[in-house]
Amino acid sequence: MSFETLDALRDLLIQMPGPDATALAAAAERNGQLTKPPGALGRLEDLAQWYASWRGTPRPSVDAPQVIVFAGNHGVAARGVSAFPPDVTAQMVANFAAGGAAINQLARTFGARMDVVPLELDRPTQDFTQGPAMSEADVVAALRAGWDAVDAGADLLVVGEMGIGNTTSASAIAAALFGGTAEDWTGRGTGVEGEALALKTAVVAEALEMHADMRDGLEVLRCLGGRELAGMAGAIARARAMRVPVILDGFIATAAAATLAHTEAGALDHCVAGHQSAEGGHARMLSTLGKPPLLSLELRLGEGSGAALAIGILKGAVACHSGMATFAEAGVADG
Amino acid sequence: MSFETLDALRDLLIQMPGPDATALAAAAERNGQLTKPPGALGRLEDLAQWYASWRGTPRPSVDAPQVIVFAGNHGVAARGVSAFPPDVTAQMVANFAAGGAAINQLARTFGARMDVVPLELDRPTQDFTQGPAMSEADVVAALRAGWDAVDAGADLLVVGEMGIGNTTSASAIAAALFGGTAEDWTGRGTGVEGEALALKTAVVAEALEMHADMRDGLEVLRCLGGRELAGMAGAIARARAMRVPVILDGFIATAAAATLAHTEAGALDHCVAGHQSAEGGHARMLSTLGKPPLLSLELRLGEGSGAALAIGILKGAVACHSGMATFAEAGVADG
């Protein structure tokens, strides 16, 4: 199963599998029998049952989480929208490969496999204030790179990104998908303030004027995205096809994911929000998507870092659900 | 170092060590050199530096977390303040020993050693609406059991509790320490509602009337506490003596900890709040103590469960701080 055009991917998104209602019912029944007062594990209980429903078993485990970091370069970076120069994208890819970045430490802490997928770093996307960021062939290639990067044995997926200039891309995508102005969605990214923030906002406004008429989320992704955003979207779609649950990361990863939900409603039902980023627009994005974050620790790094941190929460939730004794097993009076 | 009276413990609390300023300064300098935009790891950065300051090294690791669950029975349980019968305390201790409770799964998930310390379960404390819950000898014995339960090799401590009736004790303690009415601090505990909640609130009000004149936090602990609350307080004090950081759990554990802070200001500087419980008074308690929670996932189980979940957050923070490459090491341009 794969795709060679955006229309073929649109067709695939319509045919994606849903959660397993039988597994969900059995997991809910088990949850009610565990040695704790009803509801005392709060959101962990919902999280474990949601995970069970996608894995198709009432008593699942999280054994093979995978973190994939996609990297890409952006033509719009030449407009001076980032506090860092574009060379940093490739330098950080080398840092990921050497194990020196934050996401490497977090993946290791939570027992996740980590893959890095640099996407044509020497060929930045077109400046989207001048025309579409990518041709159909370019965006399909990046989506497929994401689709193909998901490990066949993964049972949980986190996708992250590195790409100087990509909060500008994500801001433009958010405004195009959710409405509102450039000001509503443009934030400081890696540390842009004052005049530089005003410039970044103006660039997003230009982009929205240039691309006023996009038919759906995938077209928004093509016109305003970057290769690493398309890679993330492709991986999230593949995870859905495999019934692998996904923990969403911050502003940029969520914008990339939202292009799927704005192509086919429900396309993110297999996703939870790992955290709420300090990037201003993220809270609004999550609330619009109906995804309350698991964590809110003022992270604004990207790389998949906030989602990787939330792997621990999901592991804890699933460990309680699947490992606890029932009242009957433990000989505990249930109230 | 130990104590045979409450006054001897009061003296010890005055002499406790503080954080290592040199290690903190070195950790802050390291934090500024890591391959990320300044502040991009948000609260993880503060958390790692705080941990470094208490461990006395700029590049620490979390290798030996310990979870201790204390259990005790409460005379006040006979008043019908819980949705569960008192026998459940001993039944849950057996469940902890057999590995079947939520805290067992969470300790295992985050690589923590777990110890269970039942404290004279066949000898409940006195109903504190009739007199002090414990004699000085009783509370000192429970405090010392906690003090002695901390492992010499631990580098992080979580304390939790099991004790039917102990949210009633914690509510009374909170009102005595922080002011306000019985209504302000009395919540549903394991699932008390309607008339049962009104009764529980009335019991707390009776207790406050009975014990109007307590000189400090340790006296509040003696009059209104339970053995498991004293055990937690003793372990938290011992951790401070050992410069072992502590992650605080929910409503009951925080009430127990607060008795130390109301005996000697700053006695909880080595503690962070692991989570905000769904038990109503906990948010107010944490805000009064100046301890913003790391997690807020609507847990209200006790056992140390919310704090154990936060071990993962601390491990992630420390792994990033100590494991990441610097800009110079990675050859990344720092903006």
XYZ file of C-alpha atoms in Angstrom:
670
model
C 0.000 0.000 0.000
C 1.423 3.344 -1.005
C 0.594 6.306 -3.240
C 2.079 8.194 -6.188
C -0.171 11.251 -6.188
C -1.949 13.413 -3.642
C -5.267 12.086 -4.941
C -4.145 8.529 -4.260
C -3.257 9.533 -0.701
C -6.655 11.239 -0.374
C -8.256 7.910 -1.332
C -6.118 6.037 1.197
C -7.118 8.425 3.991
C -10.792 7.629 3.340
C -10.163 3.888 3.697
C -8.121 3.968 6.924
C -8.996 1.515 9.722
C -10.637 2.677 12.942
C -10.227 1.526 16.552
C -11.335 -1.961 17.652
C -14.666 -1.608 19.471
C -14.467 -5.108 20.978
C -11.014 -4.493 22.423
C -12.207 -1.140 23.760
C -15.202 -2.693 25.517
C -13.037 -5.438 27.030
C -10.449 -2.876 28.156
C -13.171 -0.757 29.773
C -14.478 -3.804 31.619
C -10.985 -4.659 32.838
C -10.438 -1.059 33.956
C -13.489 -1.309 36.202
C -12.086 -4.368 37.977
C -8.629 -3.044 38.857
C -7.597 -2.460 42.492
C -8.275 1.272 42.704
C -11.304 3.472 43.324
C -13.278 4.078 40.091
C -11.612 6.802 38.006
C -8.746 7.297 40.478
C -6.106 7.071 37.742
C -7.780 9.952 35.902
C -6.595 10.524 32.367
C -4.308 7.475 32.542
C -7.420 5.293 32.397
C -8.718 6.900 29.196
C -5.267 6.828 27.678
C -4.764 3.113 28.308
C -8.192 2.241 26.909
C -7.603 4.412 23.841
C -4.274 2.648 23.275
C -5.930 -0.760 23.715
C -8.605 0.127 21.168
C -6.035 0.962 18.484
C -3.802 -2.022 19.238
C -6.847 -4.297 19.140
C -6.244 -5.981 22.483
C -7.746 -5.369 25.949
C -4.399 -5.774 27.704
C -1.715 -4.198 25.530
C 1.897 -3.286 26.219
C 4.177 -0.600 24.790
C 7.282 -2.448 23.704
C 8.555 -0.771 20.565
C 8.059 2.988 20.449
C 9.678 4.715 17.505
C 10.749 8.349 17.251
C 11.374 9.698 13.746
C 12.893 13.146 13.268
C 12.450 14.655 9.808
C 14.605 17.540 8.636
C 14.130 19.957 5.759
C 15.179 23.396 4.606
C 12.895 26.290 3.747
C 13.226 28.884 1.009
C 11.416 31.311 3.260
C 14.360 31.195 5.704
C 16.154 33.575 3.325
C 13.643 36.221 4.452
C 15.284 36.265 7.904
C 12.411 34.692 9.838
C 14.598 32.639 12.216
C 17.108 33.494 14.928
C 19.375 30.782 13.494
C 21.021 30.459 10.033
C 19.819 27.671 7.641
C 23.109 25.761 8.037
C 21.929 24.783 11.505
C 19.457 22.286 10.001
C 22.267 20.094 8.654
C 24.404 20.697 11.734
C 21.577 19.483 13.942
C 21.048 16.422 11.716
C 24.692 15.572 12.397
C 24.028 16.154 16.102
C 21.037 13.750 15.957
C 23.206 11.157 14.211
C 25.907 11.552 16.868
C 23.380 11.231 19.711
C 23.912 14.721 21.086
C 20.497 16.369 20.821
C 17.700 16.557 23.386
C 15.575 14.074 21.446
C 18.357 11.479 21.573
C 18.405 11.640 25.378
C 14.609 11.473 25.625
C 14.281 8.573 23.178
C 16.887 6.654 25.178
C 15.218 7.497 28.508
C 11.907 6.059 27.342
C 13.282 3.088 25.417
C 12.369 4.353 21.952
C 14.133 3.573 18.719
C 15.146 6.791 16.978
C 15.491 7.412 13.245
C 16.562 10.597 11.504
C 15.330 11.352 7.998
C 16.951 14.387 6.338
C 14.971 15.401 3.265
C 17.027 17.017 0.511
C 18.625 19.595 2.784
C 20.591 21.046 -0.121
C 17.337 21.717 -1.990
C 15.217 24.094 0.149
C 11.550 24.439 -0.663
C 10.567 27.488 -2.672
C 9.893 30.690 -0.683
C 6.108 30.321 -0.297
C 5.556 34.064 -0.482
C 6.557 33.709 -4.150
C 4.673 30.536 -5.112
C 3.880 27.034 -3.807
C 6.586 25.695 -1.482
C 6.571 22.366 -3.309
C 5.449 20.804 -6.554
C 3.109 17.829 -6.310
C 6.049 15.512 -7.057
C 8.096 17.108 -4.244
C 5.391 16.896 -1.603
C 4.486 13.331 -2.573
C 8.154 12.305 -2.327
C 8.383 13.799 1.170
C 5.070 12.249 2.263
C 6.291 8.867 1.012
C 9.601 9.234 2.798
C 7.555 9.621 5.976
C 5.245 6.757 5.074
C 8.214 4.467 4.459
C 10.094 5.498 7.610
C 7.644 3.873 10.042
C 9.098 0.628 11.345
C 6.983 -2.469 10.674
C 7.330 -3.518 14.323
C 6.551 -0.159 15.932
C 3.688 -0.075 18.448
C 3.832 3.675 19.158
C 5.012 6.575 17.023
C 6.406 10.024 17.754
C 7.370 12.312 14.890
C 9.495 15.390 15.278
C 11.199 17.942 13.081
C 14.200 20.145 12.508
C 14.147 22.880 9.884
C 15.274 26.475 10.236
C 12.285 28.625 9.282
C 9.649 25.983 9.922
C 7.603 27.791 12.579
C 6.884 30.323 9.818
C 5.612 27.492 7.636
C 3.547 26.067 10.509
C 2.038 29.483 11.292
C 0.951 29.918 7.685
C -0.512 26.392 7.633
C -2.411 27.006 10.885
C -3.926 30.244 9.592
C -4.899 28.574 6.309
C -6.518 25.590 8.055
C -8.077 27.184 11.125
C -8.717 30.764 9.995
C -7.624 33.922 11.777
C -4.866 36.330 10.940
C -1.100 36.014 10.592
C -0.791 37.755 13.983
C -2.955 35.094 15.627
C -0.628 32.295 14.658
C 2.863 33.763 14.451
C 5.073 33.392 17.534
C 8.676 33.623 18.585
C 9.790 30.175 17.383
C 13.395 29.638 18.468
C 13.631 33.165 19.851
C 12.400 35.820 17.410
C 11.305 39.091 18.993
C 10.541 42.719 18.245
C 11.197 43.748 14.630
C 12.149 40.228 13.623
C 8.780 38.978 14.882
C 6.989 41.738 12.966
C 8.853 40.683 9.817
C 7.975 37.023 10.404
C 4.316 37.956 10.833
C 4.386 40.017 7.636
C 5.891 37.075 5.757
C 3.065 34.809 6.975
C 0.513 37.417 5.882
C 2.120 37.588 2.428
C 1.954 33.809 2.162
C -1.733 33.772 3.057
C -2.451 36.401 0.415
C -0.489 34.494 -2.226
C -2.307 31.186 -1.509
C -5.915 32.160 -0.934
C -7.601 29.253 -2.595
C -6.350 25.844 -1.436
C -8.804 22.973 -1.731
C -7.859 20.874 1.329
C -5.218 20.117 3.932
C -2.868 18.299 1.584
C -2.899 21.255 -0.800
C -2.111 23.540 2.162
C 0.773 21.222 2.995
C 2.078 21.447 -0.586
C 1.799 25.240 -0.827
C 2.907 26.281 2.666
C 4.679 23.279 4.120
C 8.186 22.007 4.086
C 9.566 18.590 3.327
C 9.908 17.713 7.040
C 6.266 18.645 7.670
C 5.195 16.428 4.772
C 7.418 13.654 6.132
C 5.659 13.875 9.496
C 2.227 13.833 7.845
C 3.184 10.789 5.780
C 4.420 8.916 8.846
C 1.265 9.757 10.815
C -0.878 8.475 7.941
C 1.148 5.256 7.740
C 0.804 4.751 11.487
C -2.970 4.994 11.056
C -2.880 2.378 8.316
C -0.956 0.118 10.739
C -3.191 0.992 13.737
C -0.135 2.366 15.516
C -1.062 5.132 17.988
C 0.772 8.435 17.648
C 1.775 11.015 20.262
C 1.769 14.461 18.679
C 4.554 16.917 19.453
C 4.363 20.714 19.379
C 3.348 23.559 17.095
C 5.009 22.381 13.886
C 4.227 18.675 14.220
C 0.622 19.474 15.091
C 0.292 21.801 12.083
C 1.614 19.022 9.854
C -0.815 16.530 11.410
C -3.719 18.967 11.045
C -3.305 18.960 7.267
C -4.492 15.322 7.385
C -7.518 16.143 9.562
C -8.431 18.941 7.143
C -8.275 16.461 4.278
C -10.262 13.687 5.956
C -12.100 14.287 9.247
C -11.082 11.751 11.877
C -7.666 11.203 10.293
C -6.068 11.972 13.672
C -8.268 9.743 15.830
C -5.204 7.560 16.474
C -3.291 10.559 17.858
C -3.078 12.159 21.310
C -1.401 15.467 22.069
C 1.803 14.835 23.992
C 2.254 18.364 25.253
C 1.277 21.972 24.903
C 4.154 23.997 23.557
C 5.120 27.456 24.786
C 4.675 28.605 21.158
C 1.592 30.790 21.443
C -0.603 29.271 18.735
C -0.247 25.696 19.912
C -2.836 25.840 22.697
C -5.418 27.176 20.230
C -4.457 24.554 17.660
C -4.906 21.703 20.158
C -8.169 23.081 21.428
C -9.507 23.399 17.865
C -8.453 19.816 17.171
C -10.103 18.667 20.435
C -6.850 17.198 21.757
C -6.063 18.178 25.373
C -2.311 17.907 25.994
C -0.845 15.363 28.412
C 1.946 17.710 29.464
C 2.393 21.459 29.657
C 5.980 22.167 30.642
C 6.751 25.243 28.504
C 8.842 23.314 25.997
C 9.345 24.926 22.595
C 12.156 22.916 21.080
C 10.561 20.683 18.470
C 12.520 17.543 17.473
C 9.612 15.521 18.902
C 10.873 16.309 22.399
C 7.554 17.023 24.139
C 5.927 13.964 22.603
C 8.892 11.777 23.540
C 8.552 12.954 27.133
C 4.909 11.878 27.014
C 5.920 8.326 26.024
C 6.624 7.867 29.734
C 3.066 8.885 30.602
C 1.595 6.469 28.073
C 3.898 3.666 29.234
C 2.826 4.296 32.819
C -0.844 4.299 31.855
C -0.597 1.066 29.897
C 1.547 -0.605 32.569
C -1.121 0.157 35.206
C -3.949 -0.999 32.976
C -2.341 -4.246 31.910
C -0.287 -5.060 34.998
C -2.534 -4.286 37.965
C -4.394 -6.992 39.867
C -8.178 -7.034 39.864
C -10.153 -6.818 43.129
C -10.879 -10.535 42.821
C -7.258 -11.505 42.116
C -5.928 -9.452 45.029
C -8.679 -10.257 47.536
C -9.368 -6.555 48.050
C -12.883 -5.391 48.987
C -14.178 -3.092 46.243
C -16.014 -0.579 48.438
C 21.818 10.909 63.174
C 18.324 10.297 64.426
C 15.913 11.593 67.055
C 13.967 10.324 70.059
C 11.623 13.271 70.606
C 9.801 15.818 68.481
C 12.077 18.512 69.891
C 15.131 16.602 68.735
C 13.608 16.417 65.240
C 12.858 20.158 65.403
C 16.562 20.724 66.108
C 17.569 18.487 63.217
C 15.289 20.382 60.818
C 17.086 23.630 61.671
C 20.484 22.099 60.833
C 19.582 20.545 57.488
C 21.922 21.064 54.508
C 20.943 23.305 51.585
C 21.625 23.029 47.849
C 25.165 23.325 46.476
C 25.568 26.822 45.000
C 28.737 25.913 43.105
C 27.102 22.931 41.447
C 24.074 25.082 40.600
C 26.217 27.759 38.954
C 28.131 25.154 36.951
C 24.884 23.457 35.904
C 23.430 26.796 34.782
C 26.544 27.493 32.712
C 26.328 24.056 31.106
C 22.623 24.569 30.377
C 23.478 27.700 28.387
C 25.883 25.789 26.139
C 23.620 22.893 25.144
C 22.465 22.462 21.526
C 19.042 24.096 21.802
C 17.687 27.635 21.703
C 17.899 29.319 25.136
C 15.038 28.174 27.366
C 13.578 25.827 24.728
C 13.334 22.921 27.181
C 11.180 25.066 29.474
C 10.632 23.659 32.936
C 12.937 20.712 32.205
C 15.870 23.123 32.375
C 14.946 24.406 35.842
C 14.240 20.897 37.035
C 17.620 19.541 35.935
C 19.482 22.447 37.517
C 17.516 22.074 40.752
C 18.363 18.371 40.817
C 22.043 19.151 40.128
C 22.132 21.652 42.991
C 20.888 19.085 45.513
C 23.090 16.276 44.243
C 26.085 18.605 44.332
C 27.245 17.979 40.779
C 26.754 19.964 37.564
C 26.096 16.843 35.478
C 24.069 14.419 37.580
C 22.166 11.270 36.673
C 19.116 9.601 38.201
C 20.164 6.020 38.794
C 18.493 4.864 41.985
C 15.023 6.295 42.580
C 13.208 4.835 45.550
C 9.454 4.706 46.131
C 8.296 4.049 49.697
C 4.635 3.420 50.424
C 3.607 3.834 54.061
C 0.359 2.376 55.369
C -1.584 3.140 58.527
C -5.064 2.871 59.971
C -7.160 5.699 61.353
C -9.482 5.724 64.322
C -11.551 8.341 62.523
C -12.427 5.771 59.838
C -14.986 4.394 62.304
C -16.950 7.579 61.712
C -17.742 6.406 58.154
C -15.638 8.995 56.312
C -14.467 6.649 53.534
C -16.186 4.762 50.737
C -14.051 1.720 51.660
C -13.872 -0.333 54.909
C -10.651 -0.149 57.047
C -9.731 -3.758 56.159
C -8.791 -2.473 52.717
C -5.599 -0.922 54.128
C -4.136 -4.332 54.980
C -5.545 -5.872 51.805
C -3.800 -3.225 49.727
C -0.542 -3.754 51.626
C -0.752 -7.387 50.542
C -1.464 -6.184 47.002
C 1.646 -3.944 47.111
C 3.716 -6.887 48.360
C 2.392 -9.070 45.549
C 3.119 -6.414 42.911
C -0.513 -5.874 41.920
C -1.152 -2.195 42.651
C -0.812 0.834 40.381
C 2.309 2.017 42.209
C 4.045 -1.302 41.540
C 3.535 -0.873 37.789
C 4.694 2.756 37.859
C 7.773 2.049 39.984
C 8.744 -0.707 37.559
C 8.087 1.484 34.499
C 10.451 4.177 35.771
C 13.113 1.880 37.218
C 12.440 2.673 40.871
C 13.009 0.396 43.822
C 9.805 0.062 45.831
C 9.445 -0.546 49.568
C 6.250 -0.953 51.559
C 6.154 0.027 55.226
C 2.967 -0.953 57.082
C 2.787 0.857 60.412
C 0.930 -1.025 63.148
C -2.163 -1.621 61.049
C -3.830 -3.474 63.931
C -3.445 -0.406 66.126
C -5.357 2.476 64.472
C -4.642 6.011 65.626
C -7.128 7.516 68.039
C -10.188 9.198 66.497
C -8.869 12.780 66.398
C -12.306 14.232 67.047
C -11.905 12.765 70.563
C -8.278 13.659 71.292
C -4.819 13.684 69.685
C -4.447 11.005 67.004
C -1.099 9.962 68.440
C 0.987 10.271 71.569
C 4.436 11.782 71.181
C 5.948 8.285 71.405
C 3.637 7.047 68.638
C 4.327 9.890 66.221
C 8.077 9.737 66.863
C 8.063 5.980 66.185
C 6.272 6.542 62.858
C 8.537 9.444 61.894
C 11.560 7.275 62.657
C 10.173 4.391 60.629
C 10.074 6.815 57.698
C 13.510 8.208 58.478
C 14.976 4.697 58.555
C 13.210 3.514 55.392
C 15.200 5.731 53.012
C 17.822 3.663 51.225
C 21.409 4.810 51.710
C 22.004 4.623 47.962
C 18.855 6.425 46.813
C 19.301 9.479 44.591
C 15.606 10.377 44.310
C 12.698 9.734 46.656
C 8.951 9.360 46.196
C 6.754 8.691 49.206
C 3.197 7.480 48.990
C 0.491 6.250 51.307
C -2.372 3.868 51.878
C -4.750 4.330 54.789
C -8.531 4.195 54.756
C -9.715 7.509 56.168
C -6.536 9.439 55.483
C -7.965 12.152 53.233
C -9.967 13.180 56.317
C -6.723 13.434 58.260
C -5.042 15.380 55.431
C -7.999 17.792 55.176
C -7.816 18.533 58.892
C -4.044 19.029 58.670
C -4.404 21.376 55.698
C -7.002 23.511 57.467
C -4.853 23.634 60.609
C -1.714 24.636 58.685
C -3.096 26.886 55.962
C -6.264 28.275 57.554
C -9.728 28.250 56.037
C -12.721 26.115 56.903
C -13.370 22.389 56.894
C -15.427 22.925 53.700
C -12.438 24.504 51.962
C -10.273 21.443 52.409
C -12.605 18.447 52.465
C -13.097 16.584 49.192
C -14.373 13.302 47.862
C -11.269 11.200 48.591
C -11.794 7.738 47.126
C -15.369 8.569 46.137
C -17.356 10.140 48.943
C -20.353 12.221 47.841
C -23.567 13.811 49.067
C -24.425 13.024 52.715
C -21.208 11.094 53.221
C -19.210 14.146 52.124
C -21.224 16.350 54.488
C -20.430 13.934 57.324
C -16.735 13.912 56.417
C -16.703 17.713 56.403
C -18.414 17.810 59.790
C -15.825 15.400 61.178
C -13.003 17.668 59.963
C -14.743 20.665 61.558
C -15.025 18.760 64.865
C -11.330 17.943 64.715
C -10.393 21.578 64.154
C -12.491 22.628 67.111
C -10.949 19.958 69.329
C -7.361 20.954 68.406
C -7.384 24.728 68.266
C -3.988 25.418 69.728
C -1.164 23.474 68.087
C 2.276 25.054 68.260
C 3.775 23.962 64.929
C 3.563 21.519 62.025
C 4.902 18.539 63.951
C 2.267 19.061 66.626
C -0.397 19.226 63.897
C 0.999 15.948 62.563
C 0.749 14.350 66.016
C -2.795 15.564 66.716
C -4.402 15.161 63.272
C -2.117 12.861 61.326
C -1.819 9.159 60.918
C 1.161 6.877 61.165
C 1.576 6.735 57.371
C 1.604 10.545 57.176
C 4.273 10.673 59.881
C 6.217 7.990 58.013
C 6.182 10.130 54.870
C 7.268 13.216 56.808
C 10.118 11.284 58.411
C 11.326 9.971 55.054
C 11.179 13.446 53.476
C 13.230 14.846 56.371
C 15.796 12.055 56.016
C 16.054 12.687 52.282
C 16.852 16.311 53.068
C 19.597 15.252 55.466
C 21.017 13.103 52.639
C 20.529 15.818 49.970
C 18.234 13.437 48.104
C 15.605 15.316 46.061
C 11.966 14.363 46.607
C 9.000 14.351 44.237
C 5.824 15.047 46.198
C 2.670 13.088 45.467
C -0.918 14.244 45.986
C -3.172 15.672 48.659
C -2.200 13.414 51.559
C 1.532 13.253 50.873
C 1.642 17.024 50.409
C -0.241 17.592 53.685
C 2.278 15.357 55.455
C 5.174 17.238 53.840
C 3.639 20.601 54.724
C 3.869 19.777 58.434
C 7.668 20.000 58.008
C 7.497 23.361 56.208
C 5.270 24.666 59.001
C 7.862 23.556 61.533
C 10.908 24.949 59.734
C 10.534 27.252 56.704
C 12.451 25.920 53.731
C 12.214 22.314 54.938
C 10.749 21.365 51.536
C 13.279 23.158 49.329
C 14.514 19.737 48.194
C 11.001 18.817 46.992
C 9.096 19.410 43.747
C 5.405 18.740 43.219
C 4.991 15.716 40.972
C 1.380 16.324 40.084
C -1.793 18.156 40.937
C -4.375 15.752 42.241
C -8.057 15.852 41.347
C -8.726 16.141 45.104
C -10.028 19.697 45.346
C -7.754 21.117 48.036
C -4.520 19.985 46.431
C -4.216 22.835 43.925
C -4.595 25.367 46.735
C -2.107 23.483 48.893
C 0.529 23.479 46.137
C -0.041 27.102 45.320
C 0.325 28.053 48.996
C 3.557 26.054 49.176
C 4.803 27.716 45.962
C 5.227 24.379 44.203
C 3.754 24.291 40.669
C 2.970 20.679 39.701
C 4.809 18.904 36.894
C 1.713 16.938 35.877
C -2.007 17.496 36.081
C -3.732 14.348 34.867
C -6.691 14.142 37.261
C -5.183 11.353 39.356
C -6.571 10.898 42.862
C -5.248 7.503 43.888
C -2.455 8.176 46.328
C 0.138 5.372 46.792
C 2.726 7.815 45.409
C 1.317 7.208 41.928
C 1.372 10.775 40.577
C 4.863 11.391 41.889
C 6.094 8.092 40.453
C 4.733 9.123 37.056
C 6.749 12.332 37.364
C 9.972 10.340 37.861
C 9.917 9.981 34.073
C 9.793 13.755 33.643
C 12.723 14.261 35.988
C 14.704 11.474 34.335
C 14.073 13.063 30.938
C 15.122 16.491 32.215
C 18.332 15.198 33.766
C 19.135 13.018 30.740
C 18.881 16.073 28.457
C 20.936 18.243 30.777
C 23.724 15.747 31.324
C 23.679 13.928 27.981
C 23.276 16.622 25.341
C 26.195 17.941 23.321
C 27.247 21.575 23.647
C 27.278 23.883 20.612
C 31.073 23.609 20.551
C 31.109 19.805 20.825
C 28.524 19.385 18.060
C 29.802 22.106 15.731
C 26.388 23.756 15.708
C 26.117 27.553 15.236
C 24.484 29.051 18.319
C 22.386 31.707 16.609
